[in-house]
Amino acid sequence: MKVRLDIPYPEVKVEEKNPYYADLLSEDYAGRSSETTATLLYSYQHFNTFDSNEEFSKIIEEIAIVEMKHLEMLGKTIKLLGKEPIYKTCEASRGDCVMWTASNIDYSTRLKEMLEVDIREESKAIKIYENHKRLIKDKYIKNMLDRIILDEKRHLEIFESLYEGLK
């Protein structure tokens, strides 16, 4: 099953420094439904299933690697926008930051439950990215978000297909 799209990732660039955009992207980088969470969730699922479901384990490992690419692009973009890519979510309206925590990960061990979590999390991530795309006016960041959304939609398709196969 192909988890990677044959579409190149855009160059990581920004039009100018913008701390507000960096704060928005911090949710994608290290929020509850973020690339940090997805990378570690899928790694956990890979480690949990490598000896019981080799097919799922291999697919989820490949998806985790794609999520790490997203994490890298977001971290570099946050840095270019003028903030440090620390594993925290900052909200200007709230005036503070919340550190990422391992409690963001769902540690389900049954395949059906894992896929339900994966479907829910990919759906949330797509909505968050689409919202940030509406709020951000930087053409380079919008281009990056468009590309990430394509991957997330592909991952959602894969998880839904695997879930349907369990019925």
Coordinates of C-alpha atoms in Angstrom, one line a residue:
M1 CA 0.0 0.0 0.0
K2 CA 1.5 3.3 -1.1
V3 CA 1.6 5.9 1.7
R4 CA 3.8 8.4 0.0
L5 CA 2.5 10.7 -2.7
D6 CA 4.7 11.2 -5.8
I7 CA 4.5 15.0 -5.4
P8 CA 7.5 16.9 -4.2
Y9 CA 7.4 18.9 -1.0
P10 CA 7.8 22.7 -1.4
E11 CA 10.9 24.5 -0.3
V12 CA 10.5 25.8 3.3
K13 CA 10.3 29.6 3.0
V14 CA 8.3 32.4 4.4
E15 CA 7.5 35.9 3.1
E16 CA 8.5 37.5 6.4
K17 CA 8.8 36.9 10.1
N18 CA 5.5 36.6 11.8
P19 CA 5.2 35.4 15.4
Y20 CA 1.4 35.1 15.0
Y21 CA 1.8 32.6 12.2
A22 CA 4.4 30.8 14.2
D23 CA 2.0 30.5 17.1
L24 CA -0.7 29.1 14.8
L25 CA 1.7 26.5 13.4
S26 CA 2.8 25.5 16.9
E27 CA -0.6 23.8 17.1
D28 CA 0.3 21.7 14.0
Y29 CA 3.8 21.1 15.3
A30 CA 3.2 20.2 18.9
G31 CA -0.5 20.4 19.8
R32 CA -2.8 17.6 20.9
S33 CA -3.5 16.6 17.3
S34 CA -0.1 17.5 15.9
E35 CA 2.7 16.1 13.9
T36 CA 4.6 15.4 17.1
T37 CA 1.7 13.4 18.5
A38 CA 1.1 11.6 15.1
T39 CA 4.8 10.6 14.8
L40 CA 4.9 9.2 18.3
L41 CA 1.4 7.6 18.2
Y42 CA 2.2 5.8 14.9
S43 CA 5.7 4.8 16.2
Y44 CA 4.0 3.3 19.3
Q45 CA 1.5 1.4 17.1
H46 CA 4.3 0.1 15.0
F47 CA 6.3 -1.2 18.0
N48 CA 3.1 -2.7 19.4
T49 CA 2.1 -4.6 16.3
F50 CA 5.4 -5.6 14.6
D51 CA 5.2 -9.1 15.9
S52 CA 1.4 -9.6 15.6
N53 CA 0.4 -7.7 12.4
E54 CA 3.4 -7.2 10.1
E55 CA 1.3 -5.6 7.3
F56 CA -0.2 -2.9 9.6
S57 CA 3.1 -2.4 11.4
K58 CA 5.0 -1.7 8.1
I59 CA 2.2 0.7 6.9
I60 CA 2.1 2.6 10.1
E61 CA 5.9 2.8 10.3
E62 CA 6.0 4.4 6.8
I63 CA 3.2 6.9 7.7
A64 CA 5.2 7.8 10.9
I65 CA 8.2 8.7 8.6
V66 CA 6.0 10.9 6.5
E67 CA 4.7 12.6 9.6
M68 CA 8.3 13.2 10.7
K69 CA 8.8 15.1 7.4
H70 CA 5.9 17.3 8.2
L71 CA 7.3 17.9 11.6
E72 CA 10.6 18.9 10.1
M73 CA 9.0 21.4 7.7
L74 CA 6.8 22.9 10.4
G75 CA 9.8 23.3 12.8
K76 CA 11.9 25.0 10.1
T77 CA 9.0 27.3 9.2
I78 CA 8.4 28.3 12.8
K79 CA 12.1 29.1 13.1
L80 CA 11.9 31.3 9.9
L81 CA 8.9 33.0 11.3
G82 CA 11.0 34.2 14.3
K83 CA 10.2 31.7 17.1
E84 CA 11.9 28.6 18.4
P85 CA 10.4 25.3 17.4
I86 CA 9.9 24.1 21.0
Y87 CA 7.4 21.3 21.6
K88 CA 4.6 23.6 22.8
T89 CA 1.5 25.2 21.5
C90 CA 1.2 29.0 21.9
E91 CA -2.0 31.0 21.5
A92 CA -1.7 34.7 21.3
S93 CA -5.3 35.1 22.5
R94 CA -4.6 33.1 25.6
G95 CA -1.2 34.7 26.2
D96 CA 0.6 31.6 27.2
C97 CA 2.0 28.3 25.9
V98 CA 1.2 24.7 26.8
M99 CA 4.0 22.1 26.6
W100 CA 3.5 19.0 24.6
T101 CA 2.9 15.9 26.7
A102 CA 2.9 12.1 26.1
S103 CA -0.6 12.0 27.5
N104 CA -1.7 13.3 24.0
I105 CA -1.0 9.7 22.8
D106 CA -3.8 7.1 22.8
Y107 CA -2.1 3.9 23.9
S108 CA -4.8 1.5 22.6
T109 CA -3.5 -1.9 21.8
R110 CA -6.3 -3.5 19.7
L111 CA -6.0 -2.9 16.0
K112 CA -9.6 -1.8 15.6
E113 CA -9.2 0.8 18.4
M114 CA -5.9 2.0 16.9
L115 CA -7.5 2.6 13.5
E116 CA -10.5 4.4 15.1
V117 CA -8.0 6.7 16.9
D118 CA -5.9 7.1 13.6
I119 CA -9.1 8.0 11.6
R120 CA -10.2 10.5 14.3
E121 CA -6.7 12.1 14.6
E122 CA -6.1 12.4 10.8
S123 CA -9.6 14.0 10.4
K124 CA -8.8 16.5 13.2
A125 CA -5.4 17.3 11.7
I126 CA -6.9 18.0 8.3
K127 CA -9.5 20.4 9.8
I128 CA -6.8 22.2 11.8
Y129 CA -4.6 22.6 8.8
E130 CA -7.5 23.9 6.7
N131 CA -8.4 26.4 9.4
H132 CA -4.7 27.6 9.6
K133 CA -4.6 27.9 5.8
R134 CA -7.5 30.3 6.0
L135 CA -5.9 32.4 8.7
I136 CA -2.4 32.5 7.2
K137 CA -1.8 34.8 4.2
D138 CA 1.8 33.8 3.5
K139 CA 1.9 32.1 0.0
Y140 CA 4.8 29.8 0.9
I141 CA 3.2 28.6 4.1
K142 CA -0.1 28.0 2.3
N143 CA 1.7 26.0 -0.3
M144 CA 3.3 23.8 2.4
L145 CA 0.0 23.3 4.2
D146 CA -1.6 22.3 0.9
R147 CA 1.0 19.6 0.5
I148 CA 0.8 18.4 4.0
I149 CA -3.0 18.2 3.7
L150 CA -2.6 15.9 0.7
D151 CA -0.6 13.5 2.7
E152 CA -3.0 13.6 5.6
K153 CA -5.9 12.9 3.3
R154 CA -4.0 9.9 1.9
H155 CA -3.3 8.6 5.4
L156 CA -7.0 9.0 6.2
E157 CA -7.9 6.9 3.1
I158 CA -5.5 4.2 4.2
F159 CA -6.8 4.0 7.7
E160 CA -10.4 4.0 6.5
S161 CA -9.6 1.2 4.1
L162 CA -7.8 -0.9 6.7
Y163 CA -10.7 -0.3 9.1
E164 CA -13.3 -1.5 6.5
G165 CA -11.1 -4.6 6.0
L166 CA -11.7 -5.5 9.6
K167 CA -15.4 -5.8 9.2

